[in-house]
CSV table of C-alpha atoms in Angstrom, one decimal:
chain,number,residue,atom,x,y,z
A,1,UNK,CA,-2.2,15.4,-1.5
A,2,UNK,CA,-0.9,14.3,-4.8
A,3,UNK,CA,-3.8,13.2,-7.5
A,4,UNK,CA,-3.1,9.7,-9.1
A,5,UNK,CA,-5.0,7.9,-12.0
A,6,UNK,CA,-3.9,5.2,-13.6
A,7,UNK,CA,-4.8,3.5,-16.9
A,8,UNK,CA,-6.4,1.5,-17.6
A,9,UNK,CA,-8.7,0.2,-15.0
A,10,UNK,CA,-8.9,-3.1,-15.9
A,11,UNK,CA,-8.2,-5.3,-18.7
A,12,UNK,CA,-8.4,-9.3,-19.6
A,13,UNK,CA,-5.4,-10.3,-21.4
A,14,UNK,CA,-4.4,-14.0,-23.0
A,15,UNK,CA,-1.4,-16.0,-22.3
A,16,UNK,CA,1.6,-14.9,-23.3
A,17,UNK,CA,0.7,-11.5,-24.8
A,18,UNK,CA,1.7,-8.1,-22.6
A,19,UNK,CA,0.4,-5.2,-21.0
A,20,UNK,CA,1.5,-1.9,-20.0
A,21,UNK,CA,-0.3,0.4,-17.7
A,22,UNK,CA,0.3,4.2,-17.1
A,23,UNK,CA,0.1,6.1,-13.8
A,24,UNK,CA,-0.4,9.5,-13.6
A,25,UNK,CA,0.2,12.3,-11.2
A,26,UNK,CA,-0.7,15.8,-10.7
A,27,UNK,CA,2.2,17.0,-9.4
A,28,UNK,CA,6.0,16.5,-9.5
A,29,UNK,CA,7.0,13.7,-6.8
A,30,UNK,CA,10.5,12.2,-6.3
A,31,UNK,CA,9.7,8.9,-5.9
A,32,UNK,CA,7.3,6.8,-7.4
A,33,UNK,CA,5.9,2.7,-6.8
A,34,UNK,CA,5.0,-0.2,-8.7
A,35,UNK,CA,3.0,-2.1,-6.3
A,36,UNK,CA,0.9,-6.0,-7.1
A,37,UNK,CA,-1.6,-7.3,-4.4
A,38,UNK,CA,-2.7,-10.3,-5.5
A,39,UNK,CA,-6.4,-11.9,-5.1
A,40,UNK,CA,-7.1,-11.9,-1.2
A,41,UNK,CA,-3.3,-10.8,-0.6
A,42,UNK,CA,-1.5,-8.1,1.1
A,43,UNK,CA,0.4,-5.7,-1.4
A,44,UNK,CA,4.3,-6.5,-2.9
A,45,UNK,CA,6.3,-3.7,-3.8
A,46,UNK,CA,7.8,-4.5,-7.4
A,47,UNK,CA,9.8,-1.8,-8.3
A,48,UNK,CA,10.9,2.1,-7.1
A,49,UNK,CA,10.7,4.0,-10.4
A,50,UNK,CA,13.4,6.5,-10.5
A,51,UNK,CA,13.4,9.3,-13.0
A,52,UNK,CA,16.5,9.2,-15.3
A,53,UNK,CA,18.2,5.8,-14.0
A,54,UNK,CA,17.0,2.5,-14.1
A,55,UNK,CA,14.3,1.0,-12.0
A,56,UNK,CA,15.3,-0.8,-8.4
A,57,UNK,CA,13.5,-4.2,-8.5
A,58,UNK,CA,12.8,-5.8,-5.5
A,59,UNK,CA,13.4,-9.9,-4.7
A,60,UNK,CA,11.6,-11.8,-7.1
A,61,UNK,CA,11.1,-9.7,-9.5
A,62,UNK,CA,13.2,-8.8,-13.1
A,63,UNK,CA,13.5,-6.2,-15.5
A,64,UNK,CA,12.9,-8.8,-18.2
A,65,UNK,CA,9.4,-9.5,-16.8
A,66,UNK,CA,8.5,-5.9,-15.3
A,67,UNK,CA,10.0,-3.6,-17.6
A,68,UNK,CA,9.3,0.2,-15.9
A,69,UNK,CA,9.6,3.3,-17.5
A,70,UNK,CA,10.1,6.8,-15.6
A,71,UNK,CA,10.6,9.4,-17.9
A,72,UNK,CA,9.5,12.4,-15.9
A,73,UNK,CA,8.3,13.5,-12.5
A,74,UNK,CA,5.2,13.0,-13.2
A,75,UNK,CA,4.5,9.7,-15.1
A,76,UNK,CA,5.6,6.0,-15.2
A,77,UNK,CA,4.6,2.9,-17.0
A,78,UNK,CA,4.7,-0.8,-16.5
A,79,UNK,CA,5.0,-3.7,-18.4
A,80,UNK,CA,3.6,-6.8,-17.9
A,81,UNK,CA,5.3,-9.0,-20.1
A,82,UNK,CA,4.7,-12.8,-21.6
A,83,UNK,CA,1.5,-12.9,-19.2
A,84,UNK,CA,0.7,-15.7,-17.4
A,85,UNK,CA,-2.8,-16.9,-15.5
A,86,UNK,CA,-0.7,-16.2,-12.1
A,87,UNK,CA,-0.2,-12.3,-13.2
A,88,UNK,CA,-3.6,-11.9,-12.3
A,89,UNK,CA,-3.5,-9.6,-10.1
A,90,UNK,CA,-4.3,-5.6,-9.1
A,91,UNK,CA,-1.3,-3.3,-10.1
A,92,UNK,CA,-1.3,-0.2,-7.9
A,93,UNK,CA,1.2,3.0,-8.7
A,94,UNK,CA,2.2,4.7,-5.8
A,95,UNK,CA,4.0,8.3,-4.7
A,96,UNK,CA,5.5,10.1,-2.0
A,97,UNK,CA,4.5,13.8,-1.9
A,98,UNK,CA,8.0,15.6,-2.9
A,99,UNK,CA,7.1,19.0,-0.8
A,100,UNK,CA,6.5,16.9,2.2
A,101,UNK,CA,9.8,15.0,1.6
A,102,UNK,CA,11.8,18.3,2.4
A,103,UNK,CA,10.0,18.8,5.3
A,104,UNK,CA,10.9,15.9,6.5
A,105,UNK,CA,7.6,15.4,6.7
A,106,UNK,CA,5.8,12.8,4.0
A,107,UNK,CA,3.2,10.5,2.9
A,108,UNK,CA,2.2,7.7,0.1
A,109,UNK,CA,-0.3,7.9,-1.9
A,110,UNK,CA,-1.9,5.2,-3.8
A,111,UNK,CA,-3.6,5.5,-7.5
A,112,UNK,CA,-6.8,3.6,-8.1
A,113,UNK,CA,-5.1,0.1,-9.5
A,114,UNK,CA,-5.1,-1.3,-12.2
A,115,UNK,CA,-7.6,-4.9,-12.1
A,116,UNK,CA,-5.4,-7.7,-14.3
A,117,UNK,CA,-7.1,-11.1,-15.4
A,118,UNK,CA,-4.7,-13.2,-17.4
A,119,UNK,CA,-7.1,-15.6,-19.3
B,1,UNK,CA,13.6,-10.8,6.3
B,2,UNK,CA,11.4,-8.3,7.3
B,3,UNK,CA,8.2,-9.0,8.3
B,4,UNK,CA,5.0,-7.3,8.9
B,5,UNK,CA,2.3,-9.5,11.0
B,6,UNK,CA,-1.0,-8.3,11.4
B,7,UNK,CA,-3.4,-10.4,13.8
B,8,UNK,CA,-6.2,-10.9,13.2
B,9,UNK,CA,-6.4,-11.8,9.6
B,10,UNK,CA,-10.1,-11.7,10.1
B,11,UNK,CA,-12.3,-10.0,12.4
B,12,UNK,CA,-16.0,-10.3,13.0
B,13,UNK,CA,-17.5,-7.9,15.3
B,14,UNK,CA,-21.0,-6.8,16.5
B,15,UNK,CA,-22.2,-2.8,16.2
B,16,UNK,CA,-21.4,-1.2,19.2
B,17,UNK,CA,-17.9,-3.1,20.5
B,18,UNK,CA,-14.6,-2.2,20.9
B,19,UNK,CA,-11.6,-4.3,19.4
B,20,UNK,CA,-8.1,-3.6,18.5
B,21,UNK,CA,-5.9,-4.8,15.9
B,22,UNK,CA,-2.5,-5.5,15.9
B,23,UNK,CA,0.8,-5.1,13.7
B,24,UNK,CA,4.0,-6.9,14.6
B,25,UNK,CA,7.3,-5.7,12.5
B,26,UNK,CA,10.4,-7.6,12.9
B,27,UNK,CA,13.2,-4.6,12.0
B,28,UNK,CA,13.6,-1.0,13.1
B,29,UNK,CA,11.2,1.7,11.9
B,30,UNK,CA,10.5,4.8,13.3
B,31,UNK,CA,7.0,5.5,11.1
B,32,UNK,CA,4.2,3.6,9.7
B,33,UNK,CA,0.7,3.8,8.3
B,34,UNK,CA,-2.1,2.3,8.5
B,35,UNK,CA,-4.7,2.3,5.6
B,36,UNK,CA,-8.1,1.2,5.1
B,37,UNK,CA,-9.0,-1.0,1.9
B,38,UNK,CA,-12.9,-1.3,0.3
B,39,UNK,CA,-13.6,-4.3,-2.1
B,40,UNK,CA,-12.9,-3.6,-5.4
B,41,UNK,CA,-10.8,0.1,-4.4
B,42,UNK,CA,-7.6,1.1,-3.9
B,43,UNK,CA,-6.1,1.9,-0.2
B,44,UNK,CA,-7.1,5.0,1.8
B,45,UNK,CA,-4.5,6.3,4.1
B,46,UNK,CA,-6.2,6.5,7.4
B,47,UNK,CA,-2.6,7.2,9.7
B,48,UNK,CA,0.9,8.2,9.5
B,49,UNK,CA,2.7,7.3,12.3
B,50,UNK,CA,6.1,9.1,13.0
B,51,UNK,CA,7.9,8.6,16.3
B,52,UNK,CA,7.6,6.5,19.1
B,53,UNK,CA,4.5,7.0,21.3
B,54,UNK,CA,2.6,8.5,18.2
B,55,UNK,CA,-1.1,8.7,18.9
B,56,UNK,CA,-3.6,9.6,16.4
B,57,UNK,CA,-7.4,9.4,16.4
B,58,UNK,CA,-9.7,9.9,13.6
B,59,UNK,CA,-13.2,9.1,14.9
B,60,UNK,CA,-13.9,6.0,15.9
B,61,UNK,CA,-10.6,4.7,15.1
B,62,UNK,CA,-7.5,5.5,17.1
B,63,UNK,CA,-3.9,4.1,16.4
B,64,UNK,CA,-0.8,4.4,18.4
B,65,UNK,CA,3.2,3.1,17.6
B,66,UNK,CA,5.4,1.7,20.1
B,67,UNK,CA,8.7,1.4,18.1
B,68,UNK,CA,10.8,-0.4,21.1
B,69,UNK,CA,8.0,-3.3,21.1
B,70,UNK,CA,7.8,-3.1,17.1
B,71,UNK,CA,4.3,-2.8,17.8
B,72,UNK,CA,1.5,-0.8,16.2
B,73,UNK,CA,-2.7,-0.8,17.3
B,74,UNK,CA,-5.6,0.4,15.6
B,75,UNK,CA,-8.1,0.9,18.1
B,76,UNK,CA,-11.6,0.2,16.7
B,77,UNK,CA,-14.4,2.0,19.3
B,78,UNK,CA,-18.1,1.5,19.6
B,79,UNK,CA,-17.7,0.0,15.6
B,80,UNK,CA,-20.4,0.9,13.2
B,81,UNK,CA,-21.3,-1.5,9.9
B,82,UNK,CA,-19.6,1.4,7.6
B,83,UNK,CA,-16.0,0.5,9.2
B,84,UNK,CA,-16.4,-2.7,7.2
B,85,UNK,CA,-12.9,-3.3,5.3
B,86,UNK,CA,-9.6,-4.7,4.9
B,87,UNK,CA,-7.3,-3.0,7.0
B,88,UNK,CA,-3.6,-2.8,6.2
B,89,UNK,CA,-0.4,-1.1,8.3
B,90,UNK,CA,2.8,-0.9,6.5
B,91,UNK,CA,6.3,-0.2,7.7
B,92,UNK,CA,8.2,2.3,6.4
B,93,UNK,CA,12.0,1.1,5.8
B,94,UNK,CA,14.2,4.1,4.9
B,95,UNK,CA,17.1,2.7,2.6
B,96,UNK,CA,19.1,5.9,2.6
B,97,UNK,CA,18.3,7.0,-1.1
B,98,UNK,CA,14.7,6.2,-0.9
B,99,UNK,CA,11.9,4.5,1.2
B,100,UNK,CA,9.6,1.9,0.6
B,101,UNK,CA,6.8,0.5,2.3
B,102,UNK,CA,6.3,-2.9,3.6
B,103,UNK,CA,2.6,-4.2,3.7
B,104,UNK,CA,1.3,-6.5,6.6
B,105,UNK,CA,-1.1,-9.2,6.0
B,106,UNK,CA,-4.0,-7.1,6.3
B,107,UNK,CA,-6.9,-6.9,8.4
B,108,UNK,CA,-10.4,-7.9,7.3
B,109,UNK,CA,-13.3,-6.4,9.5
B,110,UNK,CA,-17.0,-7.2,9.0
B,111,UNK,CA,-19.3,-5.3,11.8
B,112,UNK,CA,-22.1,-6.6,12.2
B,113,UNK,CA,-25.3,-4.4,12.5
């Protein structure tokens, strides 16, 4: 199963300022996720990261607000930008093993999150 | 819109007694997971679920998919205090070029010793 650490683990940020956190992975996977549970919430996918093309945002949520970067198969970022007290919130990077994928056969992993309190 | 429904939201149970949890998904999906959440830590993938009739067991916890019903139970047997957690299933929606998962509303469990 595919290793994931993200960084950093947490972080308290003011109003208006912006944060970007990394997510690592040991291996090369095809497909990689920008996930935000919330405080006592399920988890929202943001994004799908896509290596060499630009990032498929889901309803609700913009480029200009969660800029994503993918530039390998191994590593993404994202950007939370112009922060506000209701970003608070755990960001979680996620993968699908690429051997599995070809196989038909896959699953998702999950990196350890990133903890977000927008003060 | 899709939606993923997960009853109980909460769930408090005695050592010892059986109880099952349920996830409702309102479009067509052939595979889901379910995944077990500490406080404080990211998810831990408990079950993958790929075809209709799927049945897995992993100790005291056993899941099943019925994709005609759109219906999905983890079986909780003879609970123990340690199988305290949030427990979430997620859908698996296959958009040709990619796949994404869709998150119910989570399960929270306290066992009671």
């Amino acid at each position: 199963s595919a290793v994931i650490s993200q960084k950093p683990s947490r972080d308290i940020c003011q109003r208006g300022t912006s944060l970007t956190i990394q997510c690592q992975v040991d291996s090369q996977v095809t497909m990689m996720f920008w996930y935000r549970q919330q405080p006592g919430q399920s988890l929202t996918l943001i994004a799908t990261a896509n290596q060499g093309s630009e990032a498929t945002y889901e309803s609700g949520f913009v480029i200009d607000k969660f800029p994503i970067s993918r530039p390998n198969l191994t590593f993404s970022t994202l950007t939370v930008s112009n922060m506000s007290p209701e970003d608070s919130s755990i960001y979680l990077c996620s993968v699908v093993d690429l051997y599995d994928i070809l196989n038909g056969e896959y699953e998702q992993y999950f990196g350890p999150g990133t903890r977000l309190t927008v003060t | 819109e899709l939606k993923v429904e997960q009853n109980p939201l909460f769930l408090s149970m005695q050592e010892g007694k059986n109880y099952t949890i349920y996830c409702n998904y309102s479009t067509t999906s052939d595979r889901l997971y379910w995944y077990r959440q500490d406080p404080g830590k990211s998810l831990e993938s408990l079950f993958v679920l790929l075809s209709n009739g799927a049945v897995k067991q992993e100790g005291r916890l056993m899941a099943s998919l019925d994709t005609k019903a759109r219906l999905s139970t983890l079986h909780i047997t003879a609970a123990v205090h340690d199988l305290s957690a949030t427990y979430f299933c997620a859908v698996d929606i296959y958009g040709g070029a990619t796949n994404k998962l869709i998150f119910g509303t989570g399960t929270l469990l306290a066992v009671q010793p």
